[in-house]
Amino acid sequence: MSRALALSRISSTTTASLLSSTVGRALFESSRVDENVSQQCNAVKYMSSDVPEKSPVASACACLERLPVLMPEMPQWEKEYRDWQEEFNSKTFKTLPSKLTEGAKSEGSEESSSTWEPAPRETLADTTGDRKSLRRRLDQRLFLLVKKNGQWGFLNSVIGDDDTSRSAAERALAEGTGGAYQHYFIGNTPAAHTSSGDDGGEKRMLFYHRCQLIQGAPVLASPDVEDHAWVAPDEFSDYLAEEDAHVLKTMA
């Protein structure tokens, strides 16, 4: 009886030791697999972080603009207000004595002043739709756009290591235009910026510098320019991408 009890105890102990060794071996193998997976993941992370991301190409654009030549037409509400103001002030007008008004005439005869007529606001370029002319949309700002490689945009130049954003924009304008004209860059900081190339193409960042045309008319000197146009802000969408047109319209 005691022998049978001893044998049962030995068998149970052996079974327990076998189970514990099997579970331990399984846990050990599992830990080794987890360790290998972790090492592989770390290796992949290291390899991916070791490859530097390509920096976008930064370019500066020269936004040459012609300022309005004429005052814009008054809206209807302002016309009505001025008519009311003139009528109100006329009730308090006083007639000056004739001795104060005699001989107080402006230069030129009455005949010449009565025949003078202002030039029409709408020019020949407006009528014919000539967007290459500066003599259009005289009451609005116009911006110079050029066409290169089938795409429209501003004159631009890549910003080099020794460049500032403004110096690159000045270089783009100097290389792209010629002729006897005066211009003035407004400030040293860009007025706006856009980015492109998020769909897998070359990433680019464009920084826009405003430059006002003071006198004269520029002549396009770059052989790469296929076409050009003087465009009002509400016409940007006819030449540029929708997002870029919205940003630049806000800038203008």
Short mmCIF file of C-alpha atoms in Angstrom, two decimals:
data_model
loop_
_atom_site.label_atom_id
_atom_site.label_comp_id
_atom_site.label_asym_id
_atom_site.label_seq_id
_atom_site.Cartn_x
_atom_site.Cartn_y
_atom_site.Cartn_z
CA MET A 1 0.00 0.00 0.00
CA SER A 2 2.77 2.33 0.94
CA ARG A 3 4.62 1.28 -2.21
CA ALA A 4 1.66 2.15 -4.41
CA LEU A 5 1.31 5.52 -2.69
CA ALA A 6 4.98 6.22 -3.25
CA LEU A 7 4.73 5.32 -6.94
CA SER A 8 1.72 7.63 -7.39
CA ARG A 9 3.59 10.46 -5.76
CA ILE A 10 6.59 9.91 -8.01
CA SER A 11 4.42 9.84 -11.14
CA SER A 12 2.60 13.04 -10.14
CA THR A 13 5.87 14.79 -9.39
CA THR A 14 7.30 13.67 -12.72
CA THR A 15 4.20 14.88 -14.57
CA ALA A 16 4.32 18.25 -12.82
CA SER A 17 7.98 18.69 -13.62
CA LEU A 18 7.36 17.76 -17.24
CA LEU A 19 4.49 20.25 -17.51
CA SER A 20 6.48 23.00 -15.86
CA SER A 21 9.43 22.40 -18.14
CA THR A 22 7.16 22.39 -21.24
CA VAL A 23 5.43 25.64 -20.23
CA GLY A 24 8.73 27.22 -19.37
CA ARG A 25 10.20 26.23 -22.72
CA ALA A 26 7.15 27.62 -24.53
CA LEU A 27 7.37 30.90 -22.61
CA PHE A 28 11.08 31.08 -23.32
CA GLU A 29 10.54 30.51 -27.06
CA SER A 30 7.73 33.12 -27.08
CA SER A 31 9.95 35.68 -25.40
CA ARG A 32 12.68 34.99 -27.96
CA VAL A 33 10.19 35.51 -30.83
CA ASP A 34 8.97 38.78 -29.28
CA GLU A 35 12.56 39.91 -28.84
CA ASN A 36 13.37 39.13 -32.48
CA VAL A 37 10.29 40.99 -33.71
CA SER A 38 11.17 43.96 -31.54
CA GLN A 39 14.73 44.01 -32.90
CA GLN A 40 13.45 43.87 -36.48
CA CYS A 41 11.02 46.73 -35.84
CA ASN A 42 13.79 48.81 -34.31
CA ALA A 43 15.99 48.06 -37.31
CA VAL A 44 13.26 49.18 -39.71
CA LYS A 45 12.72 52.37 -37.72
CA TYR A 46 16.45 53.07 -37.71
CA MET A 47 16.74 52.48 -41.44
CA SER A 48 13.72 54.69 -42.20
CA SER A 49 14.97 57.47 -39.94
CA ASP A 50 18.44 57.20 -41.44
CA VAL A 51 17.09 58.26 -44.87
CA PRO A 52 16.67 62.07 -44.84
CA GLU A 53 13.45 63.51 -46.27
CA LYS A 54 14.02 65.58 -49.38
CA SER A 55 13.66 69.27 -48.67
CA PRO A 56 11.30 71.29 -50.88
CA VAL A 57 12.74 73.68 -53.45
CA ALA A 58 12.22 77.27 -52.30
CA SER A 59 11.72 79.96 -54.94
CA ALA A 60 10.96 83.69 -54.73
CA CYS A 61 8.44 85.34 -57.08
CA ALA A 62 8.42 88.94 -58.24
CA CYS A 63 4.80 90.18 -58.28
CA LEU A 64 5.13 93.25 -60.50
CA GLU A 65 1.92 95.29 -60.23
CA ARG A 66 0.58 98.35 -61.96
CA LEU A 67 -1.29 100.60 -59.57
CA PRO A 68 -4.74 101.98 -60.46
CA VAL A 69 -4.62 104.97 -62.80
CA LEU A 70 -8.19 106.12 -62.11
CA MET A 71 -10.28 106.24 -58.99
CA PRO A 72 -12.72 103.33 -58.94
CA GLU A 73 -16.34 104.09 -59.66
CA MET A 74 -18.43 104.88 -56.63
CA PRO A 75 -20.97 102.28 -55.57
CA GLN A 76 -24.63 103.22 -55.84
CA TRP A 77 -25.06 103.85 -52.11
CA GLU A 78 -22.20 106.38 -52.14
CA LYS A 79 -23.65 108.20 -55.15
CA GLU A 80 -27.00 108.49 -53.38
CA TYR A 81 -25.31 109.75 -50.22
CA ARG A 82 -23.37 112.45 -52.12
CA ASP A 83 -26.52 113.62 -53.91
CA TRP A 84 -28.28 113.91 -50.57
CA GLN A 85 -25.31 115.75 -49.05
CA GLU A 86 -25.20 118.23 -51.92
CA GLU A 87 -28.92 118.90 -51.63
CA PHE A 88 -28.65 119.38 -47.86
CA ASN A 89 -25.68 121.77 -48.12
CA SER A 90 -27.35 123.82 -50.87
CA LYS A 91 -29.94 125.04 -48.34
CA THR A 92 -27.24 126.88 -46.39
CA PHE A 93 -25.32 128.30 -49.34
CA LYS A 94 -24.98 132.08 -49.50
CA THR A 95 -24.54 134.24 -52.57
CA LEU A 96 -21.38 136.31 -52.44
CA PRO A 97 -21.41 139.98 -53.48
CA SER A 98 -20.67 140.57 -57.14
CA LYS A 99 -17.62 142.70 -56.34
CA LEU A 100 -16.00 139.62 -54.83
CA THR A 101 -16.78 137.29 -57.69
CA GLU A 102 -16.09 139.56 -60.70
CA GLY A 103 -12.86 138.68 -62.48
CA ALA A 104 -12.35 135.59 -60.36
CA LYS A 105 -12.19 133.18 -63.27
CA SER A 106 -9.82 130.28 -63.72
CA GLU A 107 -7.23 130.15 -66.45
CA GLY A 108 -8.61 129.54 -69.92
CA SER A 109 -11.68 130.86 -71.58
CA GLU A 110 -15.21 129.69 -70.96
CA GLU A 111 -15.34 128.35 -74.48
CA SER A 112 -12.35 126.05 -73.99
CA SER A 113 -13.57 124.81 -70.60
CA SER A 114 -17.04 124.06 -71.91
CA THR A 115 -15.69 121.86 -74.72
CA TRP A 116 -13.40 119.76 -72.48
CA GLU A 117 -14.48 116.17 -71.95
CA PRO A 118 -12.76 113.52 -69.82
CA ALA A 119 -11.32 110.45 -71.48
CA PRO A 120 -13.51 107.33 -71.35
CA ARG A 121 -12.85 104.87 -68.54
CA GLU A 122 -13.09 101.93 -70.92
CA THR A 123 -10.09 101.70 -73.24
CA LEU A 124 -9.55 99.92 -76.55
CA ALA A 125 -7.78 97.08 -74.70
CA ASP A 126 -10.87 96.61 -72.54
CA THR A 127 -13.09 96.45 -75.60
CA THR A 128 -10.91 93.99 -77.51
CA GLY A 129 -9.97 91.90 -74.46
CA ASP A 130 -6.24 92.53 -74.92
CA ARG A 131 -4.67 91.37 -71.64
CA LYS A 132 -1.12 92.05 -72.81
CA SER A 133 -1.72 95.79 -72.62
CA LEU A 134 -1.21 97.97 -69.56
CA ARG A 135 -3.99 100.26 -70.79
CA ARG A 136 -6.82 98.18 -69.39
CA ARG A 137 -8.80 98.00 -66.15
CA LEU A 138 -7.48 101.47 -65.31
CA ASP A 139 -9.28 101.59 -61.97
CA GLN A 140 -7.78 98.31 -60.68
CA ARG A 141 -4.41 96.75 -59.92
CA LEU A 142 -2.81 94.63 -62.63
CA PHE A 143 -0.17 91.93 -62.06
CA LEU A 144 2.32 90.58 -64.58
CA LEU A 145 1.97 86.84 -65.24
CA VAL A 146 4.21 84.90 -67.60
CA LYS A 147 3.86 81.53 -69.29
CA LYS A 148 6.79 79.10 -69.13
CA ASN A 149 6.74 75.46 -70.22
CA GLY A 150 3.01 75.69 -70.70
CA GLN A 151 2.31 76.92 -67.14
CA TRP A 152 1.36 80.40 -65.96
CA GLY A 153 2.90 82.09 -62.95
CA PHE A 154 5.04 84.97 -61.74
CA LEU A 155 8.66 85.53 -62.62
CA ASN A 156 10.58 83.45 -60.08
CA SER A 157 14.06 82.31 -59.14
CA VAL A 158 15.38 79.59 -56.82
CA ILE A 159 16.61 80.93 -53.48
CA GLY A 160 20.30 80.05 -53.22
CA ASP A 161 22.46 79.59 -50.14
CA ASP A 162 23.74 83.18 -50.33
CA ASP A 163 20.33 84.67 -51.25
CA THR A 164 17.59 86.28 -49.30
CA SER A 165 14.04 85.84 -50.45
CA ARG A 166 13.95 89.43 -51.73
CA SER A 167 17.31 89.23 -53.54
CA ALA A 168 16.10 86.13 -55.39
CA ALA A 169 12.90 87.95 -56.40
CA GLU A 170 14.94 90.94 -57.58
CA ARG A 171 17.11 88.63 -59.66
CA ALA A 172 14.05 86.99 -61.21
CA LEU A 173 12.68 90.39 -62.25
CA ALA A 174 16.04 91.61 -63.56
CA GLU A 175 16.62 88.47 -65.64
CA GLY A 176 13.06 88.27 -66.92
CA THR A 177 12.46 91.88 -67.92
CA GLY A 178 14.27 94.78 -69.52
CA GLY A 179 13.61 98.23 -70.89
CA ALA A 180 13.59 101.66 -69.31
CA TYR A 181 11.16 101.38 -66.42
CA GLN A 182 11.24 102.07 -62.70
CA HIS A 183 9.98 99.74 -60.01
CA TYR A 184 9.96 99.50 -56.23
CA PHE A 185 9.95 96.40 -54.02
CA ILE A 186 7.72 96.73 -50.94
CA GLY A 187 9.60 95.52 -47.88
CA ASN A 188 11.94 92.58 -47.38
CA THR A 189 9.41 89.95 -46.31
CA PRO A 190 7.11 88.01 -48.64
CA ALA A 191 3.47 89.02 -48.85
CA ALA A 192 2.29 85.42 -49.27
CA HIS A 193 3.51 81.88 -49.92
CA THR A 194 2.15 78.68 -51.42
CA SER A 195 3.38 75.08 -51.66
CA SER A 196 2.96 72.38 -54.29
CA GLY A 197 4.04 68.82 -55.06
CA ASP A 198 2.11 66.99 -52.32
CA ASP A 199 0.92 64.37 -54.82
CA GLY A 200 4.34 62.75 -55.15
CA GLY A 201 5.96 65.30 -57.46
CA GLU A 202 8.79 67.68 -56.67
CA LYS A 203 7.91 69.71 -53.61
CA ARG A 204 8.13 73.47 -54.10
CA MET A 205 7.53 76.49 -51.92
CA LEU A 206 6.90 79.85 -53.56
CA PHE A 207 7.37 83.13 -51.70
CA TYR A 208 5.69 86.17 -53.30
CA HIS A 209 7.25 89.66 -53.12
CA ARG A 210 5.18 92.64 -54.24
CA CYS A 211 6.86 95.11 -56.57
CA GLN A 212 5.15 98.25 -57.83
CA LEU A 213 5.61 99.65 -61.32
CA ILE A 214 6.48 103.34 -60.90
CA GLN A 215 7.13 104.54 -64.45
CA GLY A 216 7.56 103.12 -67.93
CA ALA A 217 6.66 99.70 -69.29
CA PRO A 218 8.80 96.57 -68.86
CA VAL A 219 9.85 94.49 -71.84
CA LEU A 220 10.10 90.72 -71.43
CA ALA A 221 13.71 89.69 -72.00
CA SER A 222 13.76 85.99 -71.06
CA PRO A 223 13.73 83.57 -74.02
CA ASP A 224 11.90 81.00 -71.87
CA VAL A 225 8.78 83.16 -71.67
CA GLU A 226 6.15 81.95 -74.11
CA ASP A 227 3.46 84.51 -73.32
CA HIS A 228 2.51 87.16 -70.78
CA ALA A 229 -0.57 88.95 -69.46
CA TRP A 230 -1.45 91.84 -67.16
CA VAL A 231 -4.10 90.32 -64.94
CA ALA A 232 -6.48 91.76 -62.35
CA PRO A 233 -6.95 89.87 -59.05
CA ASP A 234 -10.38 88.57 -60.08
CA GLU A 235 -8.76 87.02 -63.18
CA PHE A 236 -6.14 84.94 -61.31
CA SER A 237 -8.34 81.85 -61.47
CA ASP A 238 -8.14 81.93 -65.29
CA TYR A 239 -4.39 81.26 -65.11
CA LEU A 240 -3.48 79.74 -61.73
CA ALA A 241 -4.61 76.82 -59.60
CA GLU A 242 -7.67 77.49 -57.48
CA GLU A 243 -5.84 77.42 -54.13
CA ASP A 244 -3.01 79.66 -55.39
CA ALA A 245 -5.48 82.07 -56.96
CA HIS A 246 -7.38 82.38 -53.67
CA VAL A 247 -4.18 83.11 -51.69
CA LEU A 248 -2.91 85.68 -54.18
CA LYS A 249 -6.30 87.35 -54.48
CA THR A 250 -6.24 87.82 -50.70
CA MET A 251 -2.72 89.25 -50.99
CA ALA A 252 -3.77 91.76 -53.64
#
